[in-house]
GROMACS .gro file of C-alpha atoms in nm:
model
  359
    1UNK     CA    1   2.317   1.994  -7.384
    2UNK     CA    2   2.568   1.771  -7.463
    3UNK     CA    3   2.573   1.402  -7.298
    4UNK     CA    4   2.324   1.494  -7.053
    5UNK     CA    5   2.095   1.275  -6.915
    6UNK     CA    6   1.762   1.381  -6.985
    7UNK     CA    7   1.617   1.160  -6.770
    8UNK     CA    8   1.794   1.256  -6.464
    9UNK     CA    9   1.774   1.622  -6.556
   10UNK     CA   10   1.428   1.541  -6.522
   11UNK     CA   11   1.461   1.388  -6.189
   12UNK     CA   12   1.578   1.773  -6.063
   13UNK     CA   13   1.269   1.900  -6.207
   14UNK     CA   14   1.082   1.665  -5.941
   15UNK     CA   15   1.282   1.766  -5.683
   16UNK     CA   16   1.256   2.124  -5.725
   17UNK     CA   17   0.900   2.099  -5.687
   18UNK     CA   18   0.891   1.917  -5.407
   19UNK     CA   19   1.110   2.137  -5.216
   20UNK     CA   20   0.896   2.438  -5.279
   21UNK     CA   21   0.558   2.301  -5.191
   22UNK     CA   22   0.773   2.192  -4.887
   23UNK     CA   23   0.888   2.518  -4.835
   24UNK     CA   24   0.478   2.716  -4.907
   25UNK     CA   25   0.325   2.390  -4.679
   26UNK     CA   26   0.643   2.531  -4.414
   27UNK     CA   27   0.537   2.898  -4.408
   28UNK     CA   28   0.130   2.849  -4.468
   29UNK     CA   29   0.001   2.515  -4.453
   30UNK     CA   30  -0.156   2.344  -4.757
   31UNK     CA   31  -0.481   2.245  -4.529
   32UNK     CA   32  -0.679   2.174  -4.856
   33UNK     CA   33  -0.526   1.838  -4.879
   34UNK     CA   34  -0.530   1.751  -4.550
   35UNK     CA   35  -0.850   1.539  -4.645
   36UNK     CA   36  -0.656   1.377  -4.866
   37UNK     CA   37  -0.408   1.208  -4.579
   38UNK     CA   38  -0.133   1.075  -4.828
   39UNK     CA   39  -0.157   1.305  -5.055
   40UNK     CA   40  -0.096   1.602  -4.779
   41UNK     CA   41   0.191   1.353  -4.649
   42UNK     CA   42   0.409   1.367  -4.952
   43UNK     CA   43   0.393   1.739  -4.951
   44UNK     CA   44   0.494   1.776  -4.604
   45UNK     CA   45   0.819   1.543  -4.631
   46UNK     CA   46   0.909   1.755  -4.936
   47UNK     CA   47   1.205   1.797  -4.769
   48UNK     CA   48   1.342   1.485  -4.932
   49UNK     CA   49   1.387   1.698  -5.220
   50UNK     CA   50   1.707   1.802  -5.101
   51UNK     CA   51   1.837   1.433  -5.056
   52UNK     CA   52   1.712   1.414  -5.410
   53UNK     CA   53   1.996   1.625  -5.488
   54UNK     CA   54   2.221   1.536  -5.317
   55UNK     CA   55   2.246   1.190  -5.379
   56UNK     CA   56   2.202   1.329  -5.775
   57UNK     CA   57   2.489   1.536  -5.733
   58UNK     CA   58   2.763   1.231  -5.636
   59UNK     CA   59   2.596   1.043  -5.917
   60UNK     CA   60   2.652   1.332  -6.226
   61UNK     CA   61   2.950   1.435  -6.104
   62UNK     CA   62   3.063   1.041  -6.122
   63UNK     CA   63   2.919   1.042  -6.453
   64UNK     CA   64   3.069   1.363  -6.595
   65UNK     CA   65   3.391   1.238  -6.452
   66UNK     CA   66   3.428   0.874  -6.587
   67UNK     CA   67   3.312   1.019  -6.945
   68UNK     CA   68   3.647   1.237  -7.001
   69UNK     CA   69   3.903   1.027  -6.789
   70UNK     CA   70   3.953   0.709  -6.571
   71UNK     CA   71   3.957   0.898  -6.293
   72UNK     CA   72   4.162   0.630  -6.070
   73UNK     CA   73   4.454   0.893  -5.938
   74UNK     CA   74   4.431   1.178  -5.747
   75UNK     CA   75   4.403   1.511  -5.850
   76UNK     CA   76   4.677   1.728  -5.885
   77UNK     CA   77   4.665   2.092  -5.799
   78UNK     CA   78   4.609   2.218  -6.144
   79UNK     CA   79   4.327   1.974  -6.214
   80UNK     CA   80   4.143   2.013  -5.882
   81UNK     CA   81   4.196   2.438  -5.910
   82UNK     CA   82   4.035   2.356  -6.256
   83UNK     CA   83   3.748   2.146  -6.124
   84UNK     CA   84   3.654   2.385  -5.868
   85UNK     CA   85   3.679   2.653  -6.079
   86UNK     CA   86   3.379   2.490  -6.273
   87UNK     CA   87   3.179   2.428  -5.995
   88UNK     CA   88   3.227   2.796  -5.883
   89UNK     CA   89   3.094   2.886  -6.213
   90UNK     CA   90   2.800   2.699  -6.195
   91UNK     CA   91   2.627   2.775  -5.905
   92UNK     CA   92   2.824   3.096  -5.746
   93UNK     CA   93   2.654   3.361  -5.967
   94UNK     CA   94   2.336   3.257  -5.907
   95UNK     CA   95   2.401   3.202  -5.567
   96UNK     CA   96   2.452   3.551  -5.514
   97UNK     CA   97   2.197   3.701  -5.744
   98UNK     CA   98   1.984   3.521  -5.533
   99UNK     CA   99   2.154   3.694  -5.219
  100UNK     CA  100   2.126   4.056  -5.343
  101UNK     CA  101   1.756   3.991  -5.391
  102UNK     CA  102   1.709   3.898  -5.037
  103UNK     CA  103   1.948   4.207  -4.918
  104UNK     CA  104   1.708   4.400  -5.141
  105UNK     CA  105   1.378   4.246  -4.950
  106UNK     CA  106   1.543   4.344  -4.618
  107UNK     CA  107   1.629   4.689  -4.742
  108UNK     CA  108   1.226   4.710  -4.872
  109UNK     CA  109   1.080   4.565  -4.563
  110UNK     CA  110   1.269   4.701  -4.311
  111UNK     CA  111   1.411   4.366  -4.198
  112UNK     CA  112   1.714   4.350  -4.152
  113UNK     CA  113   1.837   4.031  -3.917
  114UNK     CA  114   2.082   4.133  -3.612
  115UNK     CA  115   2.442   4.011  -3.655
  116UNK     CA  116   2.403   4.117  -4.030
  117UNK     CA  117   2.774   4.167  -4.108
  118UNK     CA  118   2.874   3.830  -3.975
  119UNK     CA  119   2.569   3.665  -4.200
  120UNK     CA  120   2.641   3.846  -4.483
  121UNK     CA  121   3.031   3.768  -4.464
  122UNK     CA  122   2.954   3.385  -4.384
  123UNK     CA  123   2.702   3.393  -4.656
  124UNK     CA  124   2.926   3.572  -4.905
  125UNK     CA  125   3.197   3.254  -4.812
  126UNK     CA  126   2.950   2.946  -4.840
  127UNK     CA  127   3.108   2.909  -4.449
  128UNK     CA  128   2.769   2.947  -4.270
  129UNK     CA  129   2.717   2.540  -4.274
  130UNK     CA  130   2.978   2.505  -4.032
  131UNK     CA  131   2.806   2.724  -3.753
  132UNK     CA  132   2.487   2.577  -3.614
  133UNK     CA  133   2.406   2.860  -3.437
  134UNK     CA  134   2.380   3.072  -3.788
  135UNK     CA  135   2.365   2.780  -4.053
  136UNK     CA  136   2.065   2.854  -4.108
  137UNK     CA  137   1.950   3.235  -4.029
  138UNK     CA  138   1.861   3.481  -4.325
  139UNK     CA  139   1.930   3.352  -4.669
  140UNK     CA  140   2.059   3.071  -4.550
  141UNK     CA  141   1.763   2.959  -4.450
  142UNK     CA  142   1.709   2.769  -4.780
  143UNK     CA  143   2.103   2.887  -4.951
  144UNK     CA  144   2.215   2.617  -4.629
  145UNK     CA  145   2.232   2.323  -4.893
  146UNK     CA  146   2.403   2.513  -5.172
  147UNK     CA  147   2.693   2.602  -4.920
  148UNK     CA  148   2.699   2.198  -4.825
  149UNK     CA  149   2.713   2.060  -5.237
  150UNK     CA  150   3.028   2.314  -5.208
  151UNK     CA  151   3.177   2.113  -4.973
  152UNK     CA  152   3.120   1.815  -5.148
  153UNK     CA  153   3.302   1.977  -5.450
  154UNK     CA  154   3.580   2.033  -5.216
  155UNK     CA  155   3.599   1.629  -5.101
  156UNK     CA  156   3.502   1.472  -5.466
  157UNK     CA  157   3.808   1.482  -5.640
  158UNK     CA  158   3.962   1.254  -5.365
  159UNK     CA  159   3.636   1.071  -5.281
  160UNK     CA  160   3.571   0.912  -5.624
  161UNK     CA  161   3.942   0.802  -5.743
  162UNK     CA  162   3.969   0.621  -5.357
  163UNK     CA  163   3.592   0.442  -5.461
  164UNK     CA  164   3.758   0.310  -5.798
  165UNK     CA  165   3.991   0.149  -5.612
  166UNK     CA  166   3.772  -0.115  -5.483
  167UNK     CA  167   3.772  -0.349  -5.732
  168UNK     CA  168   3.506  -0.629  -5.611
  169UNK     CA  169   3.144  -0.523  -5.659
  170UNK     CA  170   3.038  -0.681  -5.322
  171UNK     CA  171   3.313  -0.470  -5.141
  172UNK     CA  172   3.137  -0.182  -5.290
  173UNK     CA  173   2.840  -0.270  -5.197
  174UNK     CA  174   2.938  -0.294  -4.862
  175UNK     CA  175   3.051  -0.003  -4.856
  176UNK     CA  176   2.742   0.173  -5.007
  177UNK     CA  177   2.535  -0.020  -4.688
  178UNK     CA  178   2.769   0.130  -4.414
  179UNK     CA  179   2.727   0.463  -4.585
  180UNK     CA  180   2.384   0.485  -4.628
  181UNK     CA  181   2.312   0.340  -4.267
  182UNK     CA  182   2.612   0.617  -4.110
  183UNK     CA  183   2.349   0.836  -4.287
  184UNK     CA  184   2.039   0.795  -4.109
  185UNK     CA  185   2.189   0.761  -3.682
  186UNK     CA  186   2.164   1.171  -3.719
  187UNK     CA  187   1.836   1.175  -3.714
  188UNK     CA  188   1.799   0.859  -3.549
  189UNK     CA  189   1.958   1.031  -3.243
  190UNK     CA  190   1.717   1.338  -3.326
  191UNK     CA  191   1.447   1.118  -3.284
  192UNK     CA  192   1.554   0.968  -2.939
  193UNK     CA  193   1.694   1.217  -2.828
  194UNK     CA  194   1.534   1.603  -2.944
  195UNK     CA  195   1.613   1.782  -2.623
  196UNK     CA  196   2.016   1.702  -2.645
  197UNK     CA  197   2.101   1.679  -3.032
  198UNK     CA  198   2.003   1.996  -3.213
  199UNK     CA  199   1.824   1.955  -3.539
  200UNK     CA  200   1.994   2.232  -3.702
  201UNK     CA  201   2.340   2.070  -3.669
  202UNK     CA  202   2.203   1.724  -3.775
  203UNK     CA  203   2.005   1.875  -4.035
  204UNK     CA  204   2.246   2.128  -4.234
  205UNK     CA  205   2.616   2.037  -4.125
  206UNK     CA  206   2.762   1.892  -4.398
  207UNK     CA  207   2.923   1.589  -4.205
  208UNK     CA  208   2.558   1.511  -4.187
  209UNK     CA  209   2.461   1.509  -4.501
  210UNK     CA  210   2.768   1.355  -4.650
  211UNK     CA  211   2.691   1.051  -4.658
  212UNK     CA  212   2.418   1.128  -4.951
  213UNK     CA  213   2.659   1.264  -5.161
  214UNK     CA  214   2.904   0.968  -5.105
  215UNK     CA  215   2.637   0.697  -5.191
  216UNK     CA  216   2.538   0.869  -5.526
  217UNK     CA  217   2.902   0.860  -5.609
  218UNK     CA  218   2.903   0.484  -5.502
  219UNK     CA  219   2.609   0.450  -5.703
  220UNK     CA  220   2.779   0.581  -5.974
  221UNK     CA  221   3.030   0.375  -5.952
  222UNK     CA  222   2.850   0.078  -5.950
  223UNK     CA  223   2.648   0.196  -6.281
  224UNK     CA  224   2.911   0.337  -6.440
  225UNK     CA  225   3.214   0.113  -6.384
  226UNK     CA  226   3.039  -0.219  -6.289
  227UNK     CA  227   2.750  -0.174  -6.561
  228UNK     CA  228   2.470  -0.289  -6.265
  229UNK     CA  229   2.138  -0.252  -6.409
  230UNK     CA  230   1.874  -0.281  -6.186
  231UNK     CA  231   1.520  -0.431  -6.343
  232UNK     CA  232   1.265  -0.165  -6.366
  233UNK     CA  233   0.988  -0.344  -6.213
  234UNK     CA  234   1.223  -0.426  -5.901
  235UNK     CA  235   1.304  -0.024  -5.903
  236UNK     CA  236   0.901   0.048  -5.890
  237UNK     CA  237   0.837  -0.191  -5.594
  238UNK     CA  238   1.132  -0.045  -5.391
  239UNK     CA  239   1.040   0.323  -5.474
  240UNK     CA  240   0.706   0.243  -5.389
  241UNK     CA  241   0.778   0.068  -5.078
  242UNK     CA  242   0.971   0.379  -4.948
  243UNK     CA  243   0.682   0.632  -5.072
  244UNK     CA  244   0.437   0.456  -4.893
  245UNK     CA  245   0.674   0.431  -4.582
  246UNK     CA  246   0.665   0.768  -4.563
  247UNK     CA  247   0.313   0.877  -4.637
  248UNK     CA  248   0.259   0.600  -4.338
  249UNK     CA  249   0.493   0.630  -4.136
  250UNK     CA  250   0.750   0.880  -4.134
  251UNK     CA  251   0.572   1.153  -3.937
  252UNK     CA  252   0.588   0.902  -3.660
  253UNK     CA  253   1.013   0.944  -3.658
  254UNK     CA  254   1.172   1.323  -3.591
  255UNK     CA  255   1.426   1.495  -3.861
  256UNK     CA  256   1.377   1.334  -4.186
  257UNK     CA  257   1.694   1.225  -4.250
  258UNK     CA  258   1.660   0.949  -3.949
  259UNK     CA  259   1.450   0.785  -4.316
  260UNK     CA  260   1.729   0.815  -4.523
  261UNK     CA  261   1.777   0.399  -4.462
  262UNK     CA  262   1.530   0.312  -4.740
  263UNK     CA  263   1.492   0.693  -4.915
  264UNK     CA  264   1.828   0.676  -5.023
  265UNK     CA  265   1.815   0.339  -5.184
  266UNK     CA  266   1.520   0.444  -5.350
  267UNK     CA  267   1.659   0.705  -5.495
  268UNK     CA  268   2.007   0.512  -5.584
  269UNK     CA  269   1.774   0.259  -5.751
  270UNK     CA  270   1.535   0.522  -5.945
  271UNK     CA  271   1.872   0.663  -6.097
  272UNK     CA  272   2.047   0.352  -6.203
  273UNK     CA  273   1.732   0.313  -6.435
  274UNK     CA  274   1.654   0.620  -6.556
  275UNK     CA  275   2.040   0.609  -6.712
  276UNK     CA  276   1.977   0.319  -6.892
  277UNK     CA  277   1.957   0.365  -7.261
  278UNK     CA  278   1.626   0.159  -7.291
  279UNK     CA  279   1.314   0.346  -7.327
  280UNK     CA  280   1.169   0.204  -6.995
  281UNK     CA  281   0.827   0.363  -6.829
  282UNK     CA  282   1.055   0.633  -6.567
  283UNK     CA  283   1.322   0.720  -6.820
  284UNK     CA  284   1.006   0.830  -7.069
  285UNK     CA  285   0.827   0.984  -6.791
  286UNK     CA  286   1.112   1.155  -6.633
  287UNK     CA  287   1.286   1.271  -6.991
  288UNK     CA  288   0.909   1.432  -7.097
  289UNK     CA  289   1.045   1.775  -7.195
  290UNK     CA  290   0.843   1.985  -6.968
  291UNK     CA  291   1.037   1.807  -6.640
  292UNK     CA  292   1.395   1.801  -6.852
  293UNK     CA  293   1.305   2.211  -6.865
  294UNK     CA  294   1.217   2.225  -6.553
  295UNK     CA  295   1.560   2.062  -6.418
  296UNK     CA  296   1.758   2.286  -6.609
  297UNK     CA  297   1.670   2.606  -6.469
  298UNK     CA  298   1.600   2.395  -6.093
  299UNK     CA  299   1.876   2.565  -5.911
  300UNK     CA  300   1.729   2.894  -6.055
  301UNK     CA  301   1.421   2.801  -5.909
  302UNK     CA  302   1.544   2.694  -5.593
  303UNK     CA  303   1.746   3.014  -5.546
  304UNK     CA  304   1.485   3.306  -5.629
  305UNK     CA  305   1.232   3.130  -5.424
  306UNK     CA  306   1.417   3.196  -5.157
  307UNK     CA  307   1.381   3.620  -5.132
  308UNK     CA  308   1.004   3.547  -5.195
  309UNK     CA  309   0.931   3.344  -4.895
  310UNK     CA  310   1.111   3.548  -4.688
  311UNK     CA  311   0.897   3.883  -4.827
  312UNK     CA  312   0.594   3.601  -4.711
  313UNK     CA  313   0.769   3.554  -4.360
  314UNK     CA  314   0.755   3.969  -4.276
  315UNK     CA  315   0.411   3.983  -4.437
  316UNK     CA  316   0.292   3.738  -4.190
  317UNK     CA  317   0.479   3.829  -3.858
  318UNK     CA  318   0.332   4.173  -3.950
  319UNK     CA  319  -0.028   4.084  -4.007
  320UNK     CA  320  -0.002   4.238  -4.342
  321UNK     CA  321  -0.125   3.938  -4.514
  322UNK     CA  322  -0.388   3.693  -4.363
  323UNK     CA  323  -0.208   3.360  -4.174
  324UNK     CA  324  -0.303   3.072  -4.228
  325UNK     CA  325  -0.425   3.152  -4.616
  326UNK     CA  326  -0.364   2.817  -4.814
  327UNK     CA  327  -0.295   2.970  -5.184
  328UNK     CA  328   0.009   3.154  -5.114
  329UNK     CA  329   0.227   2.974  -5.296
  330UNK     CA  330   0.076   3.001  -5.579
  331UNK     CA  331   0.154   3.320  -5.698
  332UNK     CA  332   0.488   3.267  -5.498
  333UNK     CA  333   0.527   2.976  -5.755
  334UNK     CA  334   0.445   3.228  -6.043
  335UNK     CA  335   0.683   3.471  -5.967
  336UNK     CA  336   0.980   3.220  -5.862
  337UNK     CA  337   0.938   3.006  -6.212
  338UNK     CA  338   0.951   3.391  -6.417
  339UNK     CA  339   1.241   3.524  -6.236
  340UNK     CA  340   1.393   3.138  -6.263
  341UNK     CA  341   1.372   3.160  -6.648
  342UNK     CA  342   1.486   3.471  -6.643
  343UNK     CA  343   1.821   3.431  -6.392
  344UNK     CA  344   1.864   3.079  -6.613
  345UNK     CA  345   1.881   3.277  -6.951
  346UNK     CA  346   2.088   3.620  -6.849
  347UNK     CA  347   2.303   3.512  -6.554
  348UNK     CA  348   2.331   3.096  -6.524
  349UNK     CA  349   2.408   3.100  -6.881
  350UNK     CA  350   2.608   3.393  -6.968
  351UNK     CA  351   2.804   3.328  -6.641
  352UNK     CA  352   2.893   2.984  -6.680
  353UNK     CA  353   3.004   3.052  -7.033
  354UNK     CA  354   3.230   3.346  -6.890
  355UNK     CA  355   3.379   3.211  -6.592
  356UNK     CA  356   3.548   2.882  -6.822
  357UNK     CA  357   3.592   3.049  -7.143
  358UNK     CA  358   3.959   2.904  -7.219
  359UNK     CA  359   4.202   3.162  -7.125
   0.00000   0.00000   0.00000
């Protein structure tokens, strides 16, 4: 692909993962590596996959953007029709392939959810994320966080130009701190207070979650604009710092994004290396071409999984498959990465190609 990052395509790759051992620990617990106490503790706060992408998102779409124009006005209507009409493109087909394959699972299992024709219509939209009380039912269940990047599409053209006009780096900076603190209180007032602030609204809302996409864009910013270059070694200690926070500590706080204080400067800092054109230790290890392949057909991934676990959900609520049984996801893993390859090659594709052919 042209201009593309390898290293943070690589990056999605990880996060994909995450998110679906997440998802299998979720559903059927991975009790095998309980013995092994951190190990078993990254798993379970796969959930930070998500702010993976999230804060990844802000920081391509900064990228993308500075590489074909300054970026410093505001869009007009033609250019932000065209922008959206790009993001629509990439993730809208396989957003609903990956719909019609749960409609199909219902239709085979006999599960249909009640309320279906206002979760199908909300679904159909991306609109679900703004109603707590559904944001989150049927295929939303994991399709919640595509709904909220398209809201950050929506916001982005007018987000980064009003960044670029800050022109001290320390005024940035500041502004990247008050973000990325803003970001965390959610779950800070989950974790104080779980009987008054639902999780569902803290958790999927996208004036929750905002703030992740706004500090990639910062971050991007910063990189892209102000050339800062973190040193590697200074990148390691913080990432590690925030890994071993959370193997240690971060089942102790409610909703994980009450963490997001130190995740999402680890993250910020892991990307402002991996784009730097020297060969350092994470840029090799995140370009190696197994992970770069593995980010490129990630939202695949992330979207077929979906139907699967919820076939898993009816199996178990119907005793038709042992509970509790830890190798599940396995063959769930199997079956997701074959119909991922396979969604990547004839719809992603194909689609994307289609849907901005010039006309």
């Amino acid at each position: 692909m042209k201009n593309e990052l390898l290293a943070l395509t690589g990056l999605r790759g990880v996060a994909a993962l995450l998110v679906f051992w997440f998802h299998v620990d979720l559903r059927t617990p991975l009790t095998f590596l309980w013995q092994f106490g951190p190990l078993y503790n990254v798993f379970s706060h796969g959930a930070f996959g998500v702010t993976i992408f999230f804060v990844l998102s802000g920081f391509v779409l900064t990228y993308s953007q500075l590489r074909t124009s300054t970026a410093t006005d505001y869009p007009s209507a033609g250019s932000y029709a065209a922008f959206m009409r790009k993001r629509f493109a990439r993730i809208y087909p396989v957003y609903l392939v990956g719909m019609l394959l749960t409609a199909l699972v219902c239709t085979v299992q006999h599960s249909w959810p009640p309320d279906m024709g206002v979760l199908a219509i909300t679904n159909l939209t991306m609109t679900q994320v703004l109603f707590p009380s559904i944001s989150m039912l049927w295929y939303s269940n994991g399709a919640w966080s595509v709904a909220v990047e398209v809201f950050f599409y929506l916001v982005f053209p007018f987000l980064l130009p009003s960044l670029l006009r800050i022109k001290r780096q320390a005024i940035l900076w500041m502004v990247l701190a008050v973000v990325v603190v803003v970001g965390a209180l959610g779950g800070a007032a989950y974790t104080i207070w779980p009987q008054h602030v639902s999780y569902v609204l803290m958790y999927s809302h996208p004036l929750f979650r905002v703030s992740e996409f706004i500090s990639g864009v910062a971050a991007g910013v910063l990189v892209f604009q102000f050339n800062w270059r973190p040193a590697e070694w200074k990148v390691l200690v913080l990432v590690t710092a925030a890994v071993g926070y959370i193997v240690f500590f971060g089942s102790q706080l409610l909703g994980f994004v009450v963490h997001n204080w130190l995740v999402v400067p680890a993250i910020i800092a892991l990307l402002a290396v991996a784009v730097q054109p020297e060969k350092t230790k994470v840029v090799k290890l995140l370009a190696h071409p197994w992970l770069v392949y593995a980010g490129r057909i990630s939202y695949c991934f992330y979207v077929v999984q979906l139907p699967l676990f919820m076939a898993e959900e009816t199996l178990l609520e119907r005793h038709q498959i042992a509970p509790g049984h830890q190798w599940y996801g396995f063959p769930i893993f199997c079956m997701a990465l074959l119909l991922a390859v396979a969604v990547h090659k004839w719809v992603e594709q194909p689609a994307y190609r289609f849907l901005t052919r010039a006309r």
